[in-house]
Coordinates of C-alpha atoms and ligand atoms in Angstrom, one line a residue:
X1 CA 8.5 -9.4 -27.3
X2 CA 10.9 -11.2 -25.0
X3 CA 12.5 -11.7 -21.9
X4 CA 9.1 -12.3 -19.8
X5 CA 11.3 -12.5 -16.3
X6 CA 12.0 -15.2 -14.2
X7 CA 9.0 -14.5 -12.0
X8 CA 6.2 -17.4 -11.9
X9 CA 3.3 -15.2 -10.6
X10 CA 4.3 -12.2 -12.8
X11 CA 4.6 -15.1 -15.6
X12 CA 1.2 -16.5 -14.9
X13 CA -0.7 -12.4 -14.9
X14 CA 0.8 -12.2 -18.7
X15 CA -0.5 -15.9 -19.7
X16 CA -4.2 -14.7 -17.9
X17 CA -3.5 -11.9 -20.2
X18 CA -2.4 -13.7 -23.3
X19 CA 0.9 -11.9 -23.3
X20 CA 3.1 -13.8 -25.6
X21 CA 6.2 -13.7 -27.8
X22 CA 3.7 -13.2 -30.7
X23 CA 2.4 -9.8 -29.3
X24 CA 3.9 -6.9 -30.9
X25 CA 3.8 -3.1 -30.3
X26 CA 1.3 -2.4 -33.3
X27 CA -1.4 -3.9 -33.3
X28 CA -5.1 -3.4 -34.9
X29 CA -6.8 -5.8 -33.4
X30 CA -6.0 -9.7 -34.6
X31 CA -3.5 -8.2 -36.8
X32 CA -0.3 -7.7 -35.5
X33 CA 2.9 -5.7 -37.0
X34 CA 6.3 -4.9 -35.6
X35 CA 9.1 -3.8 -37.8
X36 CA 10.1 -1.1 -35.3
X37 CA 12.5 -0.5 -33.1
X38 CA 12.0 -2.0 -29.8
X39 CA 11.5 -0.4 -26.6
X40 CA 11.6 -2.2 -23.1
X41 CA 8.9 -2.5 -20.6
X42 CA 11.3 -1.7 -16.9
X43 CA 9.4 -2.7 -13.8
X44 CA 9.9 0.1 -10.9
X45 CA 9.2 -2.4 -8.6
X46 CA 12.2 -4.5 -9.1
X47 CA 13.9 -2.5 -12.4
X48 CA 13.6 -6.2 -14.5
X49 CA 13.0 -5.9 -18.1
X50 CA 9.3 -7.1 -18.2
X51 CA 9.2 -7.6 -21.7
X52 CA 10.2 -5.6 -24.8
X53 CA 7.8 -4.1 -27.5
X54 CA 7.9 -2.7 -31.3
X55 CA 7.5 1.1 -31.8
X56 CA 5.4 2.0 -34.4
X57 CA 6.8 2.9 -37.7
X58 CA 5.2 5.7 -40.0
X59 CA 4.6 2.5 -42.6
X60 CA 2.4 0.8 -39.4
X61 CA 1.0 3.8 -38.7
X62 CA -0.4 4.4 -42.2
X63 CA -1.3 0.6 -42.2
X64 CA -3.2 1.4 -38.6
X65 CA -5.3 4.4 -40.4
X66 CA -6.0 2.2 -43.2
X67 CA -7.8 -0.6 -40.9
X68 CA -9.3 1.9 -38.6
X69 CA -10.5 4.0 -41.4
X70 CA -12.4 1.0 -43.3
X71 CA -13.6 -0.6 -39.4
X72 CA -15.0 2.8 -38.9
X73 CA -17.4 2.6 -41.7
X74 CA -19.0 -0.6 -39.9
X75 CA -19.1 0.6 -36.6
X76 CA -20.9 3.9 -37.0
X77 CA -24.0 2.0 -38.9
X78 CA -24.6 -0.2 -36.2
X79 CA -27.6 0.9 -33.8
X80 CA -25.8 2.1 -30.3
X81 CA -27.5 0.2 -28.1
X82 CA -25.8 -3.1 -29.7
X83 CA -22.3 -1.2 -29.5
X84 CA -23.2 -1.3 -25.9
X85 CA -24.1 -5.0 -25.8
X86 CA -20.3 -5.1 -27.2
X87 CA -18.9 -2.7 -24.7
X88 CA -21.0 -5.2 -21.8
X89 CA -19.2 -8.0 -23.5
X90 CA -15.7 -6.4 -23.2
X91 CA -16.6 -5.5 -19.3
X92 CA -17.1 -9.2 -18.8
X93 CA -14.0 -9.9 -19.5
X94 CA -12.5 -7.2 -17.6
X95 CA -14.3 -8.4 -14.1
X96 CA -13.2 -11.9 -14.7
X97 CA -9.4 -10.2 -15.6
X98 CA -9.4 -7.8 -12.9
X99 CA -6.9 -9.6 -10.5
X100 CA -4.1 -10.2 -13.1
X101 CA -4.7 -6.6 -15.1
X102 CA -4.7 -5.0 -11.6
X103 CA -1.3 -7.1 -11.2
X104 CA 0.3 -6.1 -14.2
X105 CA -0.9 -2.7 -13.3
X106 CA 1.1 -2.8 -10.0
X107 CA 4.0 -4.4 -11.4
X108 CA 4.6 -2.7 -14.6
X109 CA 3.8 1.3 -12.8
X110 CA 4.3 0.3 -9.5
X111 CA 1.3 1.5 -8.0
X112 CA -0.2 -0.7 -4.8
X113 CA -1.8 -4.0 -6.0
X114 CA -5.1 -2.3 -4.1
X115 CA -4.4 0.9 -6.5
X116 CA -4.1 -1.5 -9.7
X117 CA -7.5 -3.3 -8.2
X118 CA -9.4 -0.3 -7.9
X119 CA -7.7 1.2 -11.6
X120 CA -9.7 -1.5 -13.4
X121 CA -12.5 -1.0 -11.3
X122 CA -12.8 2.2 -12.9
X123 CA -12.6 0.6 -16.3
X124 CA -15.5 -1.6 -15.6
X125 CA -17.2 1.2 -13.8
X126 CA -17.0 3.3 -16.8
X127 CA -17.9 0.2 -19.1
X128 CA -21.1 0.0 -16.7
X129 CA -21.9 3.6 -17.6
X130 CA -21.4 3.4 -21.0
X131 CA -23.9 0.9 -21.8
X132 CA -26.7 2.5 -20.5
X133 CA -25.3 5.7 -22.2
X134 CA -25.4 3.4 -25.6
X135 CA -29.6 4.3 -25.3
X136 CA -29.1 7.8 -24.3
X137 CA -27.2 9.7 -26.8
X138 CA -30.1 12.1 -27.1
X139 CA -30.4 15.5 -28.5
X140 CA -33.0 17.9 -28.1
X141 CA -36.0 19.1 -30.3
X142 CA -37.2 23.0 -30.6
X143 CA -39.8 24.7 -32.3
X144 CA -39.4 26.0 -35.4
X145 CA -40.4 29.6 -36.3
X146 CA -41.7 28.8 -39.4
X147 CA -45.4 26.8 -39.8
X148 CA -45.1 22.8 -40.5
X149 CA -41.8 22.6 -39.7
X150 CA -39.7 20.7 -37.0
X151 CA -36.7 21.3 -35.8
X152 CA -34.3 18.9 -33.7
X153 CA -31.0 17.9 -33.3
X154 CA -29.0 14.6 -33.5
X155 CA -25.4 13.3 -32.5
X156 CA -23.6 11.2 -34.9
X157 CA -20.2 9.7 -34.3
X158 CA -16.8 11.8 -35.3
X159 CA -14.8 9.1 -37.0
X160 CA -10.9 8.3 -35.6
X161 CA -10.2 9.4 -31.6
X162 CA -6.8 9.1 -30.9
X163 CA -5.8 8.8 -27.3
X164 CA -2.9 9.4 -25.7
X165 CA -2.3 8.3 -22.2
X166 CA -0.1 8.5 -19.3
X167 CA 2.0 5.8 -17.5
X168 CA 0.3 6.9 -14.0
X169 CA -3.2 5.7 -15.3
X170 CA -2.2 3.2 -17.8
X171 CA -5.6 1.8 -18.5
X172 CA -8.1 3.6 -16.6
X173 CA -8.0 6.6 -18.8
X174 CA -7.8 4.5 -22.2
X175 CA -11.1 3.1 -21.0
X176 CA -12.3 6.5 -19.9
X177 CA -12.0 7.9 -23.4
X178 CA -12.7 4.4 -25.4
X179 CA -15.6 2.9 -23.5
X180 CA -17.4 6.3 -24.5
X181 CA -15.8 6.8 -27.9
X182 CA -17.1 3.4 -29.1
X183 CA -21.1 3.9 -28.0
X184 CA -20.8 7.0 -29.6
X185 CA -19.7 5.0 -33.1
X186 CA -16.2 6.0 -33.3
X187 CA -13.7 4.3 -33.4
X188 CA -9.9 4.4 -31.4
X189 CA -6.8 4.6 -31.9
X190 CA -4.6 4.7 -28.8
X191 CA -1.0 5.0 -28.2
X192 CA -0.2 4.2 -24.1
X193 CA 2.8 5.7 -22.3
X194 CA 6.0 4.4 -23.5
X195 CA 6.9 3.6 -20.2
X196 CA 3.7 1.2 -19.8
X197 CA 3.7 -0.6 -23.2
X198 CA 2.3 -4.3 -21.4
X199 CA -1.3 -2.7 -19.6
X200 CA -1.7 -1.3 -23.5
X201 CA -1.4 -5.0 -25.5
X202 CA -3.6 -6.3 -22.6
X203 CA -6.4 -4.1 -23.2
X204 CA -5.6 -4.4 -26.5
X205 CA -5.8 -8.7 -26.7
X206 CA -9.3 -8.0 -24.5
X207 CA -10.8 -5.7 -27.5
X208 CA -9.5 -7.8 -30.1
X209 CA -11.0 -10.8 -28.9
X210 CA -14.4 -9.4 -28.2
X211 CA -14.4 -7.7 -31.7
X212 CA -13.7 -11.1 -33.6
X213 CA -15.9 -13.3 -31.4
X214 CA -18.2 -10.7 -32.8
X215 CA -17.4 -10.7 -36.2
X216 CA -16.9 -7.2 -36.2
X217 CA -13.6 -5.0 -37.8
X218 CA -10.4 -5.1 -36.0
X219 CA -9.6 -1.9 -36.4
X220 CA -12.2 -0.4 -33.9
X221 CA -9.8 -0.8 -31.7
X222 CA -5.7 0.2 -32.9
X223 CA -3.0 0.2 -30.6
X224 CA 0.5 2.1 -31.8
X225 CA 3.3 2.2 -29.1
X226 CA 6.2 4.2 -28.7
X227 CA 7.8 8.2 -27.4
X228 CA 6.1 11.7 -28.5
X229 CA 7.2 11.2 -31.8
X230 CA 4.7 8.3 -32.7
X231 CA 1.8 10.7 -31.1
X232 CA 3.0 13.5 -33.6
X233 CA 1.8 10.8 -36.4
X234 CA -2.2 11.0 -34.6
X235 CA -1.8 15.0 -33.8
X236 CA -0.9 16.0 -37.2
X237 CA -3.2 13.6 -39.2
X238 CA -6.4 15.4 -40.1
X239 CA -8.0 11.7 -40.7
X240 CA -8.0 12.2 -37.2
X241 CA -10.5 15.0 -35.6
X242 CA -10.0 13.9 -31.8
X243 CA -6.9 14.0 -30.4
X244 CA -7.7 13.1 -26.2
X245 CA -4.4 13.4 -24.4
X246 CA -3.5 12.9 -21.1
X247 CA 0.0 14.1 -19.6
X248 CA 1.9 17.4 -18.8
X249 CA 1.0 20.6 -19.4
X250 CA 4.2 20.8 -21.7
X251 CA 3.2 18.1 -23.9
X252 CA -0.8 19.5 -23.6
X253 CA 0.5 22.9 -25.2
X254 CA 2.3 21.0 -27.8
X255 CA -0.8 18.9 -28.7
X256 CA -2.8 21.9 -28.5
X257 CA -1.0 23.6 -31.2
X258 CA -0.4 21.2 -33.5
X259 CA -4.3 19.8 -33.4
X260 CA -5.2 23.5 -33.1
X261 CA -3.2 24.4 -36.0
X262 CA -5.4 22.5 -38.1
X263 CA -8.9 23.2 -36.5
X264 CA -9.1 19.4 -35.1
X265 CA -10.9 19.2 -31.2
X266 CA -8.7 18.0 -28.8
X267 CA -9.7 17.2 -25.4
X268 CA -6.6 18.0 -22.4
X269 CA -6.0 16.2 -19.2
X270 CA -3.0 17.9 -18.0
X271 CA -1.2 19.2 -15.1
X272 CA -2.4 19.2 -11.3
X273 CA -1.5 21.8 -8.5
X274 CA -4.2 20.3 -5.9
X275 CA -4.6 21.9 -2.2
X276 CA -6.8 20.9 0.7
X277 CA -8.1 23.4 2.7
X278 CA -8.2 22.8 6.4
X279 CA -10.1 25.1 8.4
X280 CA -10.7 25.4 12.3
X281 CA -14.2 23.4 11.9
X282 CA -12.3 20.2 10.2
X283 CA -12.2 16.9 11.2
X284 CA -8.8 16.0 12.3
X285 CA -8.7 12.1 11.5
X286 CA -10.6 12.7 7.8
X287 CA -8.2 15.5 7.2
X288 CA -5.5 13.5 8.0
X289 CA -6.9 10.3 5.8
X290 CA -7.6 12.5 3.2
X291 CA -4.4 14.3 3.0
X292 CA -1.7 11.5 3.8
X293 CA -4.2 9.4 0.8
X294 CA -3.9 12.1 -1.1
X295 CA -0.1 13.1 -0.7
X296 CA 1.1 9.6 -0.8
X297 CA -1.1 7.0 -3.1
X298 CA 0.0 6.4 -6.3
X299 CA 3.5 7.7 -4.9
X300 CA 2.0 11.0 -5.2
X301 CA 1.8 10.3 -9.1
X302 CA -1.7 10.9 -9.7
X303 CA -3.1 13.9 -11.8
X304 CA -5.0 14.7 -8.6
X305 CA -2.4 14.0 -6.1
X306 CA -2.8 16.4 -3.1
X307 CA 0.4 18.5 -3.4
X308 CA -0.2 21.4 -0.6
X309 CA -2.3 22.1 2.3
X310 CA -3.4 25.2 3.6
X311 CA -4.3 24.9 7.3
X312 CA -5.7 27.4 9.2
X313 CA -3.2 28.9 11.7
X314 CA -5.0 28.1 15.2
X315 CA -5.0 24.6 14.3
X316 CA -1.9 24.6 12.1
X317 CA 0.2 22.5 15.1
X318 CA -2.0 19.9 15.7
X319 CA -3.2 19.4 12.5
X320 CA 0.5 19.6 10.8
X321 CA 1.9 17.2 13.9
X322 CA -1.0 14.7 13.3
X323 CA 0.2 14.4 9.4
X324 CA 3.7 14.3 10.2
X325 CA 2.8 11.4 12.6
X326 CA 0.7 9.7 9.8
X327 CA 3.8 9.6 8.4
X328 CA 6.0 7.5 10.5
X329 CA 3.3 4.7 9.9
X330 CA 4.3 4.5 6.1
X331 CA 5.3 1.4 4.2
X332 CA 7.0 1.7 1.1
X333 CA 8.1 -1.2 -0.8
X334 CA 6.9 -3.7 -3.1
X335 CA 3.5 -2.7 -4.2
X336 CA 2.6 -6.3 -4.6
X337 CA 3.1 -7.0 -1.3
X338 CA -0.7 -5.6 0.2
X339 CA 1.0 -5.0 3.6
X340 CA 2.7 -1.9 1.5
X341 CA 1.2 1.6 1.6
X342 CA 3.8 3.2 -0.7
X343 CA 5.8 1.5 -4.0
X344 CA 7.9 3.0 -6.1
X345 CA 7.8 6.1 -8.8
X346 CA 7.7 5.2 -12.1
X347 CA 11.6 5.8 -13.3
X348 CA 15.0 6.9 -12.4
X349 CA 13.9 10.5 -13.8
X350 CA 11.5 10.9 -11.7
X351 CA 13.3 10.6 -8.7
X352 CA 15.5 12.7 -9.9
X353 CA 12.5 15.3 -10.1
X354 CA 11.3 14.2 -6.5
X355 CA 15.2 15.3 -4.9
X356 CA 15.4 18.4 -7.5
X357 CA 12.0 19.9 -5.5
X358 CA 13.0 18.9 -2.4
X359 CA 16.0 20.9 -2.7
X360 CA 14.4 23.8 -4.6
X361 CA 11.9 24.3 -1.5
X362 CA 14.9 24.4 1.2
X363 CA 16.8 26.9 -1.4
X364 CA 13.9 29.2 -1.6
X365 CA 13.4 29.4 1.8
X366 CA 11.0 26.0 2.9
X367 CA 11.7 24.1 6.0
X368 CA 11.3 20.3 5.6
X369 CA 9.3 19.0 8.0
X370 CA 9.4 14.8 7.1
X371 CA 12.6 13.8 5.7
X372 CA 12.5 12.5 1.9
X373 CA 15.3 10.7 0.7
X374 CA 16.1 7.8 -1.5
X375 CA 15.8 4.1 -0.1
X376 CA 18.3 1.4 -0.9
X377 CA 19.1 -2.0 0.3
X378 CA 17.3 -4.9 -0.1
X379 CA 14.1 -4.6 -1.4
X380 CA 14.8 -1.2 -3.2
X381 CA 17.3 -2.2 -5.8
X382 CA 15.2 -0.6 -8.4
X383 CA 16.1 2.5 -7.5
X384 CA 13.3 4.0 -7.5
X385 CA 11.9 4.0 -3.9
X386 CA 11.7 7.3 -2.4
X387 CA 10.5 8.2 1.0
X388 CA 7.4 11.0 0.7
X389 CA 8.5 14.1 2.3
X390 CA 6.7 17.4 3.8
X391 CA 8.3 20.9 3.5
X392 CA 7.0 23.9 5.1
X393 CA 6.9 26.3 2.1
X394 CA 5.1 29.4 1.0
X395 CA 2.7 29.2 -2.3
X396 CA 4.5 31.9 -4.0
X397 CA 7.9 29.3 -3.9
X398 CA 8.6 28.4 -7.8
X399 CA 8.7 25.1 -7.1
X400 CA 5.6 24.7 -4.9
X401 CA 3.7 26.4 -8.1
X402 CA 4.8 23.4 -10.0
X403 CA 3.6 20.2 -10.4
X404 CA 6.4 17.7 -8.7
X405 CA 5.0 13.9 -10.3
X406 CA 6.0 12.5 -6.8
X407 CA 5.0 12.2 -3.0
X408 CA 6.2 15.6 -1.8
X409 CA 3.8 17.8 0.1
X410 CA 4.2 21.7 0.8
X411 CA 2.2 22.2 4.0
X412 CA 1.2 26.6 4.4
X413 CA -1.0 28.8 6.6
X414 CA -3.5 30.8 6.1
X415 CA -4.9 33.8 8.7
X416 CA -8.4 34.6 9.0
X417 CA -11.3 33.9 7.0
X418 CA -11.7 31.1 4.5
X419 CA -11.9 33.6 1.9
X420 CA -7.6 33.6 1.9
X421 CA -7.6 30.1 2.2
X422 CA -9.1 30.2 -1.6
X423 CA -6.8 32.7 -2.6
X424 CA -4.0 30.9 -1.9
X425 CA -5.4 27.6 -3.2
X426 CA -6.4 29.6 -6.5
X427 CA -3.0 31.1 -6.8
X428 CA -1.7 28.9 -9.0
X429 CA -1.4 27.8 -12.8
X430 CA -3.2 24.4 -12.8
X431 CA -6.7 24.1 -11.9
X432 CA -7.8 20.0 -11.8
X433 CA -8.7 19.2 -8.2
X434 CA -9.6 21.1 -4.6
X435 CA -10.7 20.1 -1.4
X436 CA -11.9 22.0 1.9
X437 CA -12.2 19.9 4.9
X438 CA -15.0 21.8 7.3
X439 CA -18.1 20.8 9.1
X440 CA -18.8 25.1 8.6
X441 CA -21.9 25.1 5.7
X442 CA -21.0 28.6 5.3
X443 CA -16.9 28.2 4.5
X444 CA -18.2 25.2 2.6
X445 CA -20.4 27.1 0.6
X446 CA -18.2 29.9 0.2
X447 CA -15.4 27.2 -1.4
X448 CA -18.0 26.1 -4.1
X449 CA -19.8 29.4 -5.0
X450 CA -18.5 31.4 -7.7
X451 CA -16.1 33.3 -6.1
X452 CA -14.8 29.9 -4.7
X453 CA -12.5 27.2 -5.8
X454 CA -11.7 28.0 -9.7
X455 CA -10.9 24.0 -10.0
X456 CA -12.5 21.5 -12.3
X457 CA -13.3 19.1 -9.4
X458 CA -14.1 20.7 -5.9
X459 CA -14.6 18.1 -2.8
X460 CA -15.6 19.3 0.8
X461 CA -14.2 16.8 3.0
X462 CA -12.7 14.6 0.8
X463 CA -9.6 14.5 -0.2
X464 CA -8.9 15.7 -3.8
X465 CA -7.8 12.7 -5.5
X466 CA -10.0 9.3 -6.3
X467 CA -13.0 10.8 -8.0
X468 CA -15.4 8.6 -9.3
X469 CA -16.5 8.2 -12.9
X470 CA -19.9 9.8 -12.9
X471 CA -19.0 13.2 -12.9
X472 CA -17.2 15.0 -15.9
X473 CA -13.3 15.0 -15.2
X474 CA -11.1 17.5 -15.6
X475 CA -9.7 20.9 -15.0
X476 CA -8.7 24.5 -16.1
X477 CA -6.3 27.1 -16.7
X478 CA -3.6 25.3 -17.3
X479 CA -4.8 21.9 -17.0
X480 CA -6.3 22.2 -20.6
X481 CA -10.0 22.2 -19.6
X482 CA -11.0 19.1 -21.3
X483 CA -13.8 17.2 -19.4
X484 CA -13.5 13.4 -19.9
X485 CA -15.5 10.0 -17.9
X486 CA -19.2 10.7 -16.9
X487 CA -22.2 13.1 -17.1
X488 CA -22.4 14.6 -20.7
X489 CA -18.3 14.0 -21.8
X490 CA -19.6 11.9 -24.5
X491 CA -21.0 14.8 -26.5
X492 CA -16.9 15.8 -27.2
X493 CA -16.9 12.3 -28.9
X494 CA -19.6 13.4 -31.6
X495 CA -20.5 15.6 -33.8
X496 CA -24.1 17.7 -33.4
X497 CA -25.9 18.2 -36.4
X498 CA -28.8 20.3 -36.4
X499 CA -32.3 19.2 -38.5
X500 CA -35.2 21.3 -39.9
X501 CA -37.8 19.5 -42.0
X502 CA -40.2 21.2 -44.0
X503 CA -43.1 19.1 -44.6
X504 CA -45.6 21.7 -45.8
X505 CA -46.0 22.9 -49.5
X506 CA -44.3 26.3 -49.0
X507 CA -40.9 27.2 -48.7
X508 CA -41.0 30.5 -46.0
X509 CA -37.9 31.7 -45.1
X510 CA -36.7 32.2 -41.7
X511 CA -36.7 35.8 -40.1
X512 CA -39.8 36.6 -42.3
X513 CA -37.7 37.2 -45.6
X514 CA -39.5 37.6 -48.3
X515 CA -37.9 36.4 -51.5
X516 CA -40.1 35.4 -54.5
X517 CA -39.9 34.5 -57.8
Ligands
UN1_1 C1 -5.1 10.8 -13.4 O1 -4.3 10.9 -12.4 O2 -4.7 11.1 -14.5 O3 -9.5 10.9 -9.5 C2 -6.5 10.3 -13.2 C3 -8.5 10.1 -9.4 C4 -8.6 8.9 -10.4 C5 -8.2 9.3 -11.7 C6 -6.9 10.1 -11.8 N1 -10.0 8.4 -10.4 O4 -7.6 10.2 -8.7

């Protein structure tokens, strides 16, 4: 690593974070490699080189295995509930960190420092709800058909779960995964964006420190760094039967295969289409919180990000106005600075995305409503400040059926009853998050029954993103239908074994065979 930038508080987060020279890209916990080729950590928020990290070579990689392989041995004998009393240790260190990792955060994906804040919340949230799952990992216990047996069933750990994340949560869904994968006694190996290298070898430091104040393995927790190719390493290695990834649908169907292709599990976090309903019972100032929150956080670059709204039509002017309004009250710039609503998208590419769909909607036919555009001057010299935009469009557009990773929002009407509202917001590919604003029990019933929202997540008025780690995360169709986070997501991370003891002097069989010798 070098070139940690002329910036004193962005050089005091990575000394909080013991972020040195030493650090490398490859790392299993104490032990560090890095005979790779070296890729650069670019901040959105001001384009400096951060710092520069090792991609993992297939000689690291193999070494990586190796460690985790041996650590994993260790970890899976030790009772859960004290792999929870590690996990508590690690979230100890993640409250007292959670002002300079919530920095780095901001700085390194250019989220708002609030955002970053609120990111390792939901690590330590998670953390929280992993230790008390460390005495639950229960199965049940049925009766046998035969006399003086019993019959019951156990979870034991899998072995290696490799995780791949995304730039947009660079640590949140790491811990998601990892803070369940290690109660459940396996062990991780995760490889972080490319474009967030830095969040990774903090997390990473955190782990490692915990682990050895512990005396426990390094390699129950491995970091590799580096593009798709590195990945391919953990999705075509059979050592490995969990292959979590987060990302686009593109790379999910690529995962798929390959893990698929060899009968591993792998658990997909993919693509997001997400609509709010707004229907002539809504609240006008939650719709608007909700929907300008959800359009705009994360510069529209969250998994759940809301990307259209369907309004219904007698309300369609005031409630469309009232947005449109909410957005003339925007702040985009530094994401450091708190007085900010808006910072930057993550790299030059995706701007490029966020001006290719604004003209694709006008070229099909949509009318833009709020003016994107790129910002420049002082302030902006990144490059990568873009103003969030609203086009009129129709759900049917090709680009409005995609998922733009950036603060553009298609704004539609619906006639009639609720019951087209859902059609729309179902007519798409992706199914992660949906939201109906309505005080109406019976359109808000009708948007959760089964002939209702066909999402993973479903809100009634809330917005669609920001869900909290409790519930089981995810989506389908073409989201990949993996469930990660809370309620029973740990039972992915194991393997069910099923148990009947005989402890009579017979030997019946079951289904009344008869077979004697
Ligand atoms: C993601 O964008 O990949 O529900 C995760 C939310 C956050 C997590 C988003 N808690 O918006």
């Amino acid at each position: 690593m070098a070139n940690t930038r002329n910036n004193t508080a962005i050089a005091e987060t990575l000394k909080a974070l013991e972020i040195t020279s030493e650090n490398a890209g490859t790392s299993t916990g104490a032990k560090t490699m890095n005979a790779g080729a070296v890729i650069h950590s670019v901040s959105p928020v001001d384009g400096e080189v951060i710092a520069s990290v090792t991609q993992t070579t297939s000689e690291e990689y193999e070494q990586v295995m190796q460690t985790a392989a041996e650590a994993f041995k260790v970890w899976r004998t030790m009772p859960a509930p004290q792999r929870g009393e590690i996990v508590r240790q690690f979230n100890e260190e993640l409250r007292s960190l959670k002002e300079p990792l919530g920095k780095l955060v901001s700085y390194e994906m250019g989220k708002s420092y609030q955002e970053g804040l609120g990111e390792v919340q939901e690590m330590i949230d998670i953390c929280d709800f992993a230790v008390g799952l460390s005495r639950q990992l229960h199965g049940l216990t049925m009766h046998s058909e035969r006399p003086g047996h019993r019959m019951y069933e156990q979870y034991h750990p899998l072995g290696i779960v490799g995780i791949i994340s995304a730039f947009n949560f660079p640590v949140a869904v790491w811990s998601w995964n990892t803070a369940l994968a290690w109660v459940c006694g396996d062990v991780c190996i995760w490889k972080p964006s490319e474009k967030t290298p830095l969040t990774g070898i903090a997390c990473q430091k955190i782990a490692a420190r915990i682990f050895s104040k512990n005396n426990l393995p390094e390699g129950i927790s491995c970091l590799i760094n580096g593009d798709y190719k590195v990945g391919e390493l953990m999705t075509q290695d059979e050592r490995v039967p969990l292959i979590s990834a987060t990302g686009s649908t593109r790379m999910g169907k690529q995962v798929a295969q390959t893990v698929g292709g060899r009968l591993g599990k792998s658990l997909l976090e993919l693509g997001g289409n997400n609509a709010i309903i707004v229907t002539p019972d809504s609240d006008l100032k939650m719709t608007v919180i909700g929907a300008v929150f959800g359009a705009v956080g994360t510069a529209g670059q969250r998994c759940t990000s809301t990307r259209r709204l369907i309004i219904h039509e007698s309300i369609y002017d005031k409630v469309t106005n009232a947005v449109v309004d909410a957005y003339k009250q925007l702040r985009i710039g530094n994401p450091l600075d708190e007085n900010n609503h808006v910072g930057p998208v993550i790299d030059k590419e995706a701007v490029k995305n966020y001006q290719n769909a604004l003209e694709k909607v006008v070229a099909e036919g949509g009318k833009i409503l709020v003016e994107g555009g790129v910002l420049e001057g002082e302030g902006y010299e990144s490059g990568c400040y873009v103003k969030p935009a609203i086009a009129e469009a129709e759900n049917h557009f090709e680009i409005v059926q995609h998922e733009t990773f950036a603060p553009v929002l298609y704004i539609m009407k619906y006639s009639g009853d609720v019951a087209n509202a859902i059609e729309l917001q179902n007519g798409v590919r992706q199914g992660l998050s949906s939201a109906i604003m309505t005080n109406n029990l019976r359109e808000a019933e009708r948007f959760l029954s089964v002939a209702g929202s066909d999402c993973g997540i479903a809100n009634v008025n809330i917005g669609t993103s920001g869900a909290e780690i409790g519930g089981a995360f995810g989506g389908e169709k073409e989201t990949g239908g993996g469930r990660e986070s809370g309620s029973d997501a740990w039972k992915v991370y194991m393997r069910r074994q099923t148990n009947t003891i005989n402890y009579t002097t017979q030997l019946p069989l079951a289904q009344g065979i008869k077979f004697d010798l």
